[in-house]
Short mmCIF file of N, CA, C and O in Angstrom, two decimals:
data_model
loop_
_atom_site.label_atom_id
_atom_site.label_comp_id
_atom_site.label_asym_id
_atom_site.label_seq_id
_atom_site.Cartn_x
_atom_site.Cartn_y
_atom_site.Cartn_z
N GLN A 1457 0.83 -1.18 0.00
CA GLN A 1457 0.00 0.00 0.00
C GLN A 1457 0.87 1.23 0.00
O GLN A 1457 1.94 1.25 0.59
N VAL A 1458 0.36 2.26 -0.64
CA VAL A 1458 1.04 3.55 -0.69
C VAL A 1458 0.13 4.56 -0.01
O VAL A 1458 -1.01 4.74 -0.43
N SER A 1459 0.63 5.21 1.01
CA SER A 1459 -0.16 6.20 1.71
C SER A 1459 -0.10 7.54 0.98
O SER A 1459 0.99 8.05 0.68
N LEU A 1460 -1.28 8.08 0.71
CA LEU A 1460 -1.38 9.39 0.07
C LEU A 1460 -2.17 10.36 0.94
O LEU A 1460 -2.47 11.47 0.52
N ALA A 1461 -2.51 9.91 2.15
CA ALA A 1461 -3.39 10.68 3.02
C ALA A 1461 -2.85 12.06 3.36
O ALA A 1461 -3.63 13.00 3.57
N ASP A 1462 -1.54 12.19 3.39
CA ASP A 1462 -0.94 13.47 3.77
C ASP A 1462 -0.77 14.42 2.58
O ASP A 1462 -0.27 15.53 2.74
N LEU A 1463 -1.21 14.01 1.39
CA LEU A 1463 -1.02 14.82 0.19
C LEU A 1463 -2.31 15.50 -0.22
O LEU A 1463 -3.40 14.94 -0.09
N ASN A 1464 -2.20 16.70 -0.76
CA ASN A 1464 -3.33 17.40 -1.35
C ASN A 1464 -3.31 17.08 -2.84
O ASN A 1464 -2.55 17.67 -3.61
N LEU A 1465 -4.15 16.13 -3.24
CA LEU A 1465 -4.16 15.67 -4.62
C LEU A 1465 -4.85 16.66 -5.56
O LEU A 1465 -4.90 16.42 -6.77
N ASN A 1466 -5.34 17.76 -5.03
CA ASN A 1466 -5.92 18.81 -5.86
C ASN A 1466 -4.86 19.79 -6.34
O ASN A 1466 -5.15 20.70 -7.11
N ARG A 1467 -3.65 19.61 -5.88
CA ARG A 1467 -2.54 20.50 -6.26
C ARG A 1467 -1.50 19.72 -7.06
O ARG A 1467 -1.27 18.54 -6.80
N PRO A 1468 -0.86 20.38 -8.01
CA PRO A 1468 0.17 19.70 -8.82
C PRO A 1468 1.28 19.07 -7.98
O PRO A 1468 1.73 17.97 -8.28
N ALA A 1469 1.70 19.75 -6.93
CA ALA A 1469 2.78 19.21 -6.09
C ALA A 1469 2.34 17.92 -5.40
O ALA A 1469 3.11 16.96 -5.29
N GLY A 1470 1.09 17.88 -4.94
CA GLY A 1470 0.57 16.68 -4.31
C GLY A 1470 0.44 15.54 -5.31
O GLY A 1470 0.74 14.38 -5.00
N GLN A 1471 0.00 15.85 -6.52
CA GLN A 1471 -0.11 14.84 -7.56
C GLN A 1471 1.26 14.28 -7.94
O GLN A 1471 1.43 13.08 -8.13
N ALA A 1472 2.25 15.17 -8.03
CA ALA A 1472 3.61 14.73 -8.38
C ALA A 1472 4.19 13.85 -7.28
O ALA A 1472 4.82 12.82 -7.55
N ALA A 1473 3.95 14.22 -6.03
CA ALA A 1473 4.44 13.41 -4.91
C ALA A 1473 3.76 12.05 -4.91
O ALA A 1473 4.40 11.03 -4.65
N ALA A 1474 2.46 12.02 -5.21
CA ALA A 1474 1.74 10.75 -5.27
C ALA A 1474 2.32 9.87 -6.36
O ALA A 1474 2.55 8.67 -6.14
N GLN A 1475 2.57 10.42 -7.53
CA GLN A 1475 3.14 9.63 -8.63
C GLN A 1475 4.53 9.10 -8.26
O GLN A 1475 4.86 7.96 -8.59
N ALA A 1476 5.31 9.91 -7.58
CA ALA A 1476 6.65 9.48 -7.17
C ALA A 1476 6.55 8.31 -6.19
O ALA A 1476 7.31 7.33 -6.30
N ARG A 1477 5.63 8.39 -5.24
CA ARG A 1477 5.46 7.31 -4.26
C ARG A 1477 4.97 6.03 -4.94
O ARG A 1477 5.43 4.93 -4.63
N ILE A 1478 4.01 6.19 -5.85
CA ILE A 1478 3.46 5.04 -6.56
C ILE A 1478 4.55 4.37 -7.39
O ILE A 1478 4.70 3.15 -7.39
N HIS A 1479 5.32 5.17 -8.10
CA HIS A 1479 6.38 4.62 -8.94
C HIS A 1479 7.44 3.90 -8.08
O HIS A 1479 7.87 2.79 -8.41
N ALA A 1480 7.82 4.51 -6.97
CA ALA A 1480 8.82 3.89 -6.09
C ALA A 1480 8.30 2.56 -5.54
O ALA A 1480 9.04 1.57 -5.48
N ALA A 1481 7.03 2.52 -5.18
CA ALA A 1481 6.45 1.27 -4.66
C ALA A 1481 6.40 0.21 -5.76
O ALA A 1481 6.68 -0.97 -5.51
N ALA A 1482 6.09 0.62 -6.99
CA ALA A 1482 6.05 -0.33 -8.10
C ALA A 1482 7.44 -0.90 -8.38
O ALA A 1482 7.59 -2.10 -8.62
N VAL A 1483 8.45 -0.04 -8.31
CA VAL A 1483 9.83 -0.51 -8.53
C VAL A 1483 10.21 -1.52 -7.45
O VAL A 1483 10.80 -2.56 -7.74
N ARG A 1484 9.85 -1.23 -6.20
CA ARG A 1484 10.15 -2.17 -5.11
C ARG A 1484 9.41 -3.49 -5.32
O ARG A 1484 9.98 -4.56 -5.18
N LEU A 1485 8.12 -3.40 -5.65
CA LEU A 1485 7.31 -4.60 -5.85
C LEU A 1485 7.86 -5.43 -7.00
O LEU A 1485 8.07 -6.63 -6.87
N CYS A 1486 8.11 -4.80 -8.12
CA CYS A 1486 8.58 -5.53 -9.29
C CYS A 1486 9.99 -6.07 -9.08
O CYS A 1486 10.31 -7.16 -9.56
N GLY A 1487 10.79 -5.36 -8.34
CA GLY A 1487 12.13 -5.86 -8.01
C GLY A 1487 12.06 -7.08 -7.11
O GLY A 1487 12.79 -8.04 -7.31
N SER A 1488 11.15 -7.06 -6.14
CA SER A 1488 11.03 -8.22 -5.25
C SER A 1488 10.47 -9.41 -6.01
O SER A 1488 10.84 -10.55 -5.74
N MET A 1489 9.61 -9.17 -6.98
CA MET A 1489 9.09 -10.27 -7.80
C MET A 1489 10.22 -10.85 -8.64
O MET A 1489 10.32 -12.05 -8.81
N ARG A 1490 11.08 -9.99 -9.17
CA ARG A 1490 12.21 -10.46 -9.97
C ARG A 1490 13.11 -11.34 -9.14
O ARG A 1490 13.52 -12.41 -9.56
N ASP A 1491 13.39 -10.91 -7.91
CA ASP A 1491 14.25 -11.70 -7.03
C ASP A 1491 13.62 -13.06 -6.76
O ASP A 1491 14.30 -14.08 -6.75
N THR A 1492 12.31 -13.09 -6.55
CA THR A 1492 11.62 -14.34 -6.29
C THR A 1492 11.70 -15.27 -7.49
O THR A 1492 11.97 -16.45 -7.36
N VAL A 1493 11.50 -14.71 -8.67
CA VAL A 1493 11.57 -15.52 -9.89
C VAL A 1493 12.98 -16.07 -10.07
O VAL A 1493 13.16 -17.24 -10.35
N GLU A 1494 13.98 -15.23 -9.86
CA GLU A 1494 15.36 -15.68 -10.03
C GLU A 1494 15.69 -16.77 -9.01
O GLU A 1494 16.35 -17.74 -9.34
N LEU A 1495 15.22 -16.62 -7.80
CA LEU A 1495 15.49 -17.63 -6.78
C LEU A 1495 14.75 -18.92 -7.10
O LEU A 1495 15.17 -19.99 -6.68
N GLY A 1496 13.65 -18.82 -7.83
CA GLY A 1496 12.88 -20.00 -8.18
C GLY A 1496 13.47 -20.78 -9.33
O GLY A 1496 12.83 -21.68 -9.85
N GLY A 1497 14.66 -20.45 -9.78
CA GLY A 1497 15.31 -21.21 -10.82
C GLY A 1497 15.42 -20.48 -12.15
O GLY A 1497 16.10 -20.93 -13.05
N TRP A 1498 14.76 -19.37 -12.29
CA TRP A 1498 14.88 -18.58 -13.52
C TRP A 1498 16.15 -17.76 -13.42
O TRP A 1498 16.32 -17.01 -12.47
N GLU A 1499 17.02 -17.89 -14.37
CA GLU A 1499 18.29 -17.18 -14.28
C GLU A 1499 18.22 -15.75 -14.78
O GLU A 1499 18.98 -14.91 -14.36
N ARG A 1500 17.29 -15.50 -15.67
CA ARG A 1500 17.25 -14.16 -16.23
C ARG A 1500 15.81 -13.65 -16.34
O ARG A 1500 14.91 -14.39 -16.67
N LEU A 1501 15.64 -12.42 -16.03
CA LEU A 1501 14.39 -11.72 -16.30
C LEU A 1501 14.80 -10.45 -17.01
O LEU A 1501 15.51 -9.63 -16.43
N ASN A 1502 14.43 -10.31 -18.25
CA ASN A 1502 14.96 -9.18 -19.00
C ASN A 1502 14.40 -7.85 -18.51
O ASN A 1502 13.37 -7.79 -17.84
N ALA A 1503 15.10 -6.79 -18.84
CA ALA A 1503 14.73 -5.46 -18.37
C ALA A 1503 13.35 -5.05 -18.88
O ALA A 1503 12.63 -4.35 -18.18
N ALA A 1504 12.98 -5.49 -20.06
CA ALA A 1504 11.66 -5.14 -20.60
C ALA A 1504 10.55 -5.71 -19.73
O ALA A 1504 9.54 -5.05 -19.49
N SER A 1505 10.72 -6.92 -19.24
CA SER A 1505 9.71 -7.53 -18.37
C SER A 1505 9.59 -6.76 -17.06
O SER A 1505 8.50 -6.50 -16.58
N SER A 1506 10.72 -6.38 -16.50
CA SER A 1506 10.73 -5.62 -15.27
C SER A 1506 10.08 -4.26 -15.47
O SER A 1506 9.25 -3.82 -14.67
N GLN A 1507 10.42 -3.58 -16.57
CA GLN A 1507 9.84 -2.28 -16.85
C GLN A 1507 8.34 -2.42 -17.10
O GLN A 1507 7.56 -1.59 -16.66
N GLY A 1508 7.94 -3.47 -17.80
CA GLY A 1508 6.52 -3.71 -18.04
C GLY A 1508 5.76 -3.90 -16.74
O GLY A 1508 4.63 -3.43 -16.59
N CYS A 1509 6.37 -4.58 -15.80
CA CYS A 1509 5.77 -4.78 -14.49
C CYS A 1509 5.53 -3.43 -13.81
O CYS A 1509 4.45 -3.18 -13.27
N VAL A 1510 6.51 -2.56 -13.85
CA VAL A 1510 6.39 -1.23 -13.23
C VAL A 1510 5.28 -0.44 -13.90
O VAL A 1510 4.43 0.15 -13.23
N VAL A 1511 5.27 -0.44 -15.22
CA VAL A 1511 4.25 0.32 -15.95
C VAL A 1511 2.85 -0.18 -15.59
O VAL A 1511 1.94 0.62 -15.31
N ARG A 1512 2.65 -1.49 -15.58
CA ARG A 1512 1.34 -2.04 -15.24
C ARG A 1512 0.94 -1.71 -13.80
O ARG A 1512 -0.21 -1.38 -13.53
N ALA A 1513 1.89 -1.81 -12.89
CA ALA A 1513 1.59 -1.50 -11.49
C ALA A 1513 1.19 -0.04 -11.31
O ALA A 1513 0.23 0.27 -10.59
N VAL A 1514 1.91 0.86 -11.98
CA VAL A 1514 1.58 2.29 -11.88
C VAL A 1514 0.22 2.55 -12.51
O VAL A 1514 -0.60 3.29 -11.94
N GLU A 1515 -0.06 1.95 -13.66
CA GLU A 1515 -1.37 2.12 -14.30
C GLU A 1515 -2.50 1.66 -13.39
O GLU A 1515 -3.53 2.32 -13.26
N ARG A 1516 -2.32 0.52 -12.76
CA ARG A 1516 -3.36 -0.01 -11.86
C ARG A 1516 -3.56 0.91 -10.66
O ARG A 1516 -4.69 1.15 -10.24
N ALA A 1517 -2.47 1.39 -10.09
CA ALA A 1517 -2.57 2.29 -8.94
C ALA A 1517 -3.28 3.58 -9.34
O ALA A 1517 -4.13 4.09 -8.60
N ASN A 1518 -2.95 4.11 -10.51
CA ASN A 1518 -3.60 5.34 -10.97
C ASN A 1518 -5.09 5.11 -11.20
O ASN A 1518 -5.90 5.97 -10.90
N ALA A 1519 -5.46 3.95 -11.73
CA ALA A 1519 -6.87 3.63 -11.94
C ALA A 1519 -7.60 3.56 -10.61
O ALA A 1519 -8.71 4.07 -10.47
N GLN A 1520 -6.98 2.94 -9.61
CA GLN A 1520 -7.59 2.86 -8.29
C GLN A 1520 -7.74 4.23 -7.67
O GLN A 1520 -8.74 4.53 -7.02
N MET A 1521 -6.75 5.08 -7.87
CA MET A 1521 -6.79 6.43 -7.34
C MET A 1521 -7.92 7.22 -7.99
O MET A 1521 -8.64 7.96 -7.31
N ALA A 1522 -8.12 7.04 -9.28
CA ALA A 1522 -9.18 7.76 -10.00
C ALA A 1522 -10.55 7.34 -9.50
O ALA A 1522 -11.45 8.17 -9.36
N VAL A 1523 -10.72 6.06 -9.21
CA VAL A 1523 -12.01 5.55 -8.74
C VAL A 1523 -12.31 6.08 -7.35
O VAL A 1523 -13.47 6.39 -7.03
N SER A 1524 -11.30 6.20 -6.51
CA SER A 1524 -11.52 6.60 -5.12
C SER A 1524 -11.73 8.10 -4.95
O SER A 1524 -12.09 8.55 -3.88
N ARG A 1525 -11.54 8.87 -5.99
CA ARG A 1525 -11.70 10.33 -5.88
C ARG A 1525 -13.13 10.73 -5.89
O ARG A 1525 -14.04 10.51 -6.33
#
């Protein structure tokens, strides 16, 4: 989960901070998934797959944020 409660999402600065937090969380999540896959016997996960994971995670978080507004 990413906490946005302390941000004013009606302001550009709050929106930018929210996007930064969401992106950082997606990078952490996708990185931990990569580590799990590699430990599970997969030797390589290409950068495109990792980047795709981040993009999808950010898109999903943004969709959830839009619904909750």
